[in-house]
Tab-separated table of N, CA and C in Angstrom:
chain	number	residue	atom	x	y	z
A	1	THR	N	-204.052	43.098	-145.826
A	1	THR	CA	-202.677	42.606	-145.894
A	1	THR	C	-201.755	43.088	-146.798
A	2	LEU	N	-200.536	42.670	-146.874
A	2	LEU	CA	-199.678	43.330	-147.666
A	2	LEU	C	-199.382	42.650	-148.957
A	3	GLY	N	-200.046	41.490	-149.033
A	3	GLY	CA	-199.975	40.461	-150.228
A	3	GLY	C	-198.862	39.616	-150.268
A	4	VAL	N	-198.366	39.408	-148.985
A	4	VAL	CA	-197.148	38.605	-148.789
A	4	VAL	C	-197.546	37.579	-147.645
A	5	LYS	N	-197.312	36.466	-147.769
A	5	LYS	CA	-197.587	35.492	-146.776
A	5	LYS	C	-196.265	34.886	-146.250
A	6	VAL	N	-196.194	35.094	-144.930
A	6	VAL	CA	-195.063	34.487	-144.099
A	6	VAL	C	-195.409	33.495	-143.518
A	7	GLU	N	-194.901	32.124	-143.805
A	7	GLU	CA	-195.287	30.984	-143.330
A	7	GLU	C	-194.759	30.832	-141.892
A	8	GLY	N	-195.659	30.588	-140.890
A	8	GLY	CA	-195.296	30.283	-139.691
A	8	GLY	C	-195.442	31.520	-138.677
A	9	ALA	N	-195.543	32.900	-139.377
A	9	ALA	CA	-195.368	34.010	-138.520
A	9	ALA	C	-196.731	34.121	-137.632
A	10	SER	N	-197.904	33.926	-138.256
A	10	SER	CA	-199.054	34.088	-137.581
A	10	SER	C	-199.093	33.174	-136.208
A	11	GLY	N	-199.693	34.034	-135.167
A	11	GLY	CA	-199.644	33.570	-133.785
A	11	GLY	C	-198.428	33.608	-132.991
A	12	LYS	N	-197.300	33.962	-133.541
A	12	LYS	CA	-196.156	33.948	-132.767
A	12	LYS	C	-196.129	35.063	-131.735
A	13	LYS	N	-195.640	34.698	-130.589
A	13	LYS	CA	-195.553	35.567	-129.486
A	13	LYS	C	-194.158	36.339	-129.406
A	14	ILE	N	-194.247	37.823	-129.602
A	14	ILE	CA	-192.972	38.489	-129.639
A	14	ILE	C	-193.054	39.522	-128.306
A	15	LEU	N	-191.895	39.553	-127.730
A	15	LEU	CA	-191.596	40.613	-126.623
A	15	LEU	C	-190.862	41.748	-127.096
A	16	MET	N	-191.455	43.022	-127.017
A	16	MET	CA	-190.834	44.320	-127.398
A	16	MET	C	-190.269	45.124	-126.300
A	17	LEU	N	-189.172	45.184	-125.890
A	17	LEU	CA	-188.670	46.090	-125.001
A	17	LEU	C	-188.690	47.531	-125.288
A	18	CYS	N	-189.112	48.384	-124.594
A	18	CYS	CA	-189.323	49.925	-124.693
A	18	CYS	C	-188.784	50.634	-123.611
A	19	GLY	N	-188.685	52.014	-123.920
A	19	GLY	CA	-188.078	52.985	-122.870
A	19	GLY	C	-188.357	54.167	-123.378
A	20	ASP	N	-188.417	55.220	-122.423
A	20	ASP	CA	-188.726	56.484	-122.818
A	20	ASP	C	-187.621	57.184	-123.728
A	21	TYR	N	-188.236	57.836	-124.603
A	21	TYR	CA	-187.488	58.604	-125.687
A	21	TYR	C	-186.634	57.439	-126.518
A	22	MET	N	-187.143	56.511	-126.876
A	22	MET	CA	-186.812	55.659	-127.957
A	22	MET	C	-187.171	56.401	-129.216
A	23	GLU	N	-186.327	55.923	-130.407
A	23	GLU	CA	-186.504	56.470	-131.677
A	23	GLU	C	-187.874	55.869	-132.206
A	24	ASP	N	-188.687	57.020	-132.406
A	24	ASP	CA	-190.041	56.775	-132.922
A	24	ASP	C	-190.235	55.748	-133.859
A	25	TYR	N	-189.473	55.926	-135.073
A	25	TYR	CA	-189.675	54.957	-136.090
A	25	TYR	C	-189.175	53.593	-135.739
A	26	GLU	N	-188.124	53.353	-134.847
A	26	GLU	CA	-187.557	52.388	-134.603
A	26	GLU	C	-188.443	51.453	-133.551
A	27	ALA	N	-189.477	52.086	-133.079
A	27	ALA	CA	-190.547	51.503	-132.334
A	27	ALA	C	-191.664	51.203	-133.109
A	28	MET	N	-192.251	52.296	-133.753
A	28	MET	CA	-193.624	52.038	-134.536
A	28	MET	C	-193.614	51.129	-135.644
A	29	VAL	N	-192.517	51.186	-136.371
A	29	VAL	CA	-192.476	50.506	-137.664
A	29	VAL	C	-192.409	49.074	-137.419
A	30	PRO	N	-191.402	48.662	-136.517
A	30	PRO	CA	-191.486	47.153	-136.284
A	30	PRO	C	-192.705	46.644	-135.444
A	31	TYR	N	-193.302	47.342	-134.727
A	31	TYR	CA	-194.552	47.035	-134.027
A	31	TYR	C	-195.456	46.982	-134.809
A	32	GLN	N	-195.918	47.591	-135.708
A	32	GLN	CA	-196.999	47.684	-136.721
A	32	GLN	C	-196.600	46.687	-137.883
A	33	GLY	N	-195.481	46.444	-138.166
A	33	GLY	CA	-194.990	45.471	-139.247
A	33	GLY	C	-195.310	44.098	-138.598
A	34	LEU	N	-194.848	43.830	-137.408
A	34	LEU	CA	-195.052	42.320	-136.774
A	34	LEU	C	-196.577	42.254	-136.681
A	35	LEU	N	-197.231	43.147	-136.301
A	35	LEU	CA	-198.846	43.030	-136.074
A	35	LEU	C	-199.436	42.619	-137.616
A	36	SER	N	-198.829	43.279	-138.465
A	36	SER	CA	-199.518	43.054	-139.758
A	36	SER	C	-199.328	41.307	-140.405
A	37	TYR	N	-198.277	40.933	-139.949
A	37	TYR	CA	-198.147	39.516	-140.230
A	37	TYR	C	-198.811	38.523	-139.295
A	38	GLY	N	-199.725	39.070	-138.242
A	38	GLY	CA	-200.365	38.306	-137.432
A	38	GLY	C	-199.673	37.873	-136.099
A	39	MET	N	-198.576	38.498	-135.854
A	39	MET	CA	-197.833	38.078	-134.603
A	39	MET	C	-198.393	38.857	-133.476
A	40	ASP	N	-198.364	38.357	-132.380
A	40	ASP	CA	-198.974	38.929	-130.984
A	40	ASP	C	-197.651	39.633	-130.381
A	41	VAL	N	-197.794	40.872	-130.404
A	41	VAL	CA	-196.471	41.728	-129.867
A	41	VAL	C	-196.818	42.327	-128.637
A	42	HIS	N	-196.101	42.031	-127.591
A	42	HIS	CA	-196.237	42.572	-126.202
A	42	HIS	C	-195.235	43.664	-126.011
A	43	ALA	N	-195.647	45.050	-125.857
A	43	ALA	CA	-194.661	46.006	-125.571
A	43	ALA	C	-194.560	46.328	-124.230
A	44	VAL	N	-193.490	46.238	-123.591
A	44	VAL	CA	-193.175	46.549	-122.222
A	44	VAL	C	-192.094	47.432	-122.047
A	45	CYS	N	-192.072	48.027	-120.784
A	45	CYS	CA	-191.117	48.981	-120.291
A	45	CYS	C	-190.775	48.716	-118.889
A	46	PRO	N	-189.542	48.520	-118.206
A	46	PRO	CA	-189.153	48.604	-116.742
A	46	PRO	C	-189.961	49.691	-116.255
A	47	GLY	N	-190.467	49.102	-114.996
A	47	GLY	CA	-191.179	50.456	-114.268
A	47	GLY	C	-192.482	50.766	-114.770
A	48	LYS	N	-193.045	50.098	-115.606
A	48	LYS	CA	-194.335	50.729	-116.306
A	48	LYS	C	-195.190	49.516	-116.472
A	49	LYS	N	-196.573	49.838	-116.510
A	49	LYS	CA	-197.426	48.766	-116.718
A	49	LYS	C	-198.231	49.029	-117.862
A	50	LYS	N	-199.067	47.990	-118.147
A	50	LYS	CA	-199.960	48.046	-119.270
A	50	LYS	C	-200.768	49.254	-119.354
A	51	GLY	N	-201.007	50.006	-120.311
A	51	GLY	CA	-201.880	51.141	-120.414
A	51	GLY	C	-200.680	52.654	-120.206
A	52	ASP	N	-199.741	52.320	-119.739
A	52	ASP	CA	-198.729	53.411	-119.503
A	52	ASP	C	-198.147	53.618	-120.929
A	53	THR	N	-197.491	54.777	-121.121
A	53	THR	CA	-196.882	55.142	-122.198
A	53	THR	C	-195.624	55.477	-122.171
A	54	CYS	N	-194.704	55.222	-123.371
A	54	CYS	CA	-193.403	55.737	-123.315
A	54	CYS	C	-193.352	56.773	-124.491
A	55	ARG	N	-192.598	57.830	-124.130
A	55	ARG	CA	-192.473	59.023	-124.974
A	55	ARG	C	-191.472	58.393	-125.987
A	56	THR	N	-191.619	59.036	-127.228
A	56	THR	CA	-190.731	58.688	-128.303
A	56	THR	C	-190.054	60.001	-128.846
A	57	ALA	N	-188.922	60.008	-129.420
A	57	ALA	CA	-188.384	60.999	-130.092
A	57	ALA	C	-187.978	61.018	-131.552
A	58	ILE	N	-188.136	61.766	-132.435
A	58	ILE	CA	-187.776	61.775	-133.844
A	58	ILE	C	-186.443	62.776	-133.933
A	59	HIS	N	-185.438	62.165	-134.259
A	59	HIS	CA	-184.209	62.610	-134.819
A	59	HIS	C	-184.119	62.934	-136.191
A	60	ASP	N	-183.682	64.236	-136.617
A	60	ASP	CA	-183.623	64.635	-138.007
A	60	ASP	C	-182.492	65.523	-138.202
A	61	PHE	N	-181.856	65.228	-139.483
A	61	PHE	CA	-181.048	66.149	-139.889
A	61	PHE	C	-181.469	67.213	-140.593
A	62	GLU	N	-181.258	68.544	-140.223
A	62	GLU	CA	-181.844	69.648	-140.990
A	62	GLU	C	-180.702	70.650	-141.394
A	63	GLY	N	-179.573	70.076	-141.726
A	63	GLY	CA	-178.544	70.922	-142.268
A	63	GLY	C	-177.508	71.552	-141.182
A	64	ASP	N	-177.659	71.103	-139.854
A	64	ASP	CA	-176.881	71.526	-138.963
A	64	ASP	C	-175.653	70.507	-138.688
A	65	GLN	N	-174.789	70.717	-137.733
A	65	GLN	CA	-173.732	69.883	-137.668
A	65	GLN	C	-174.024	68.451	-136.990
A	66	THR	N	-175.127	68.364	-136.214
A	66	THR	CA	-175.680	67.215	-135.827
A	66	THR	C	-177.182	67.138	-135.875
A	67	TYR	N	-177.939	66.048	-135.513
A	67	TYR	CA	-179.215	66.159	-135.675
A	67	TYR	C	-180.137	66.816	-134.625
A	68	THR	N	-181.359	67.238	-135.160
A	68	THR	CA	-182.343	67.830	-133.974
A	68	THR	C	-183.162	66.858	-133.430
A	69	GLU	N	-183.619	66.894	-132.290
A	69	GLU	CA	-184.584	66.018	-131.727
A	69	GLU	C	-185.946	66.772	-131.359
A	70	LYS	N	-186.947	66.052	-131.816
A	70	LYS	CA	-188.355	66.462	-131.688
A	70	LYS	C	-189.343	65.401	-130.968
A	71	PRO	N	-190.174	65.867	-130.407
A	71	PRO	CA	-191.032	64.861	-129.682
A	71	PRO	C	-191.758	64.016	-130.832
A	72	GLY	N	-191.967	62.854	-130.539
A	72	GLY	CA	-192.681	61.768	-131.453
A	72	GLY	C	-194.025	61.525	-130.715
A	73	HIS	N	-194.370	60.179	-130.655
A	73	HIS	CA	-195.773	59.831	-130.060
A	73	HIS	C	-195.550	59.323	-128.972
A	74	ASN	N	-196.710	59.051	-128.206
A	74	ASN	CA	-196.628	58.433	-126.825
A	74	ASN	C	-197.191	57.111	-127.318
A	75	PHE	N	-195.887	56.154	-127.182
A	75	PHE	CA	-196.309	54.641	-127.541
A	75	PHE	C	-196.853	53.967	-126.423
A	76	ALA	N	-198.044	53.407	-126.687
A	76	ALA	CA	-198.692	52.707	-125.703
A	76	ALA	C	-198.170	51.438	-125.234
A	77	LEU	N	-198.088	51.050	-124.003
A	77	LEU	CA	-197.647	49.645	-123.640
A	77	LEU	C	-198.853	48.727	-123.510
A	78	ASN	N	-198.675	47.586	-124.091
A	78	ASN	CA	-199.760	46.664	-123.925
A	78	ASN	C	-199.465	45.510	-123.096
A	79	ALA	N	-198.614	45.402	-122.032
A	79	ALA	CA	-198.345	44.473	-121.390
A	79	ALA	C	-197.562	44.910	-120.046
A	80	ASP	N	-197.629	44.209	-118.864
A	80	ASP	CA	-196.961	44.623	-117.657
A	80	ASP	C	-195.421	44.100	-117.872
A	81	PHE	N	-194.419	44.660	-117.534
A	81	PHE	CA	-192.974	44.467	-117.549
A	81	PHE	C	-192.843	43.330	-116.553
A	82	ASP	N	-193.255	43.495	-115.390
A	82	ASP	CA	-193.095	42.375	-114.255
A	82	ASP	C	-193.786	41.162	-114.421
A	83	SER	N	-194.694	41.293	-115.281
A	83	SER	CA	-195.560	40.034	-115.430
A	83	SER	C	-195.148	39.278	-116.574
A	84	VAL	N	-194.327	39.497	-117.529
A	84	VAL	CA	-193.927	38.741	-118.669
A	84	VAL	C	-192.766	37.796	-118.210
A	85	SER	N	-192.833	36.527	-119.046
A	85	SER	CA	-191.989	35.410	-118.746
A	85	SER	C	-191.297	35.455	-120.086
A	86	PRO	N	-189.997	35.834	-120.242
A	86	PRO	CA	-189.402	35.794	-121.504
A	86	PRO	C	-189.410	34.371	-122.194
A	87	ALA	N	-189.336	33.325	-121.534
A	87	ALA	CA	-189.362	32.108	-122.055
A	87	ALA	C	-190.510	31.663	-122.656
A	88	SER	N	-191.735	32.387	-122.446
A	88	SER	CA	-193.025	31.980	-123.128
A	88	SER	C	-193.046	32.808	-124.457
A	89	TYR	N	-192.098	33.395	-124.848
A	89	TYR	CA	-191.919	34.182	-126.207
A	89	TYR	C	-191.276	33.439	-127.181
A	90	ASP	N	-191.664	33.615	-128.434
A	90	ASP	CA	-191.037	33.091	-129.648
A	90	ASP	C	-189.812	33.950	-130.056
A	91	GLY	N	-189.789	35.269	-129.710
A	91	GLY	CA	-188.567	36.098	-130.083
A	91	GLY	C	-188.928	37.581	-129.244
A	92	ALA	N	-187.865	38.196	-129.308
A	92	ALA	CA	-187.842	39.723	-128.688
A	92	ALA	C	-187.049	40.605	-129.545
């Protein structure tokens, strides 16, 4: 645990909408953080099923006029987009 107790977080159901080339940290950090508080996080993507992956990208400033883009992780989806009922979730 992180040494912090968040009242009422455990067992909450969260729907996370994903897509190819989403920012790696904007997907991984919230996903892992919500899990660490005991929430049930379902990651879904239109047109994809449970077990499929979404590619992520890492954008970084390295002294150029704009950012560079590098491959990130293959983020695993753990639910089917077509099967979820948004009304059954506590948050998105």
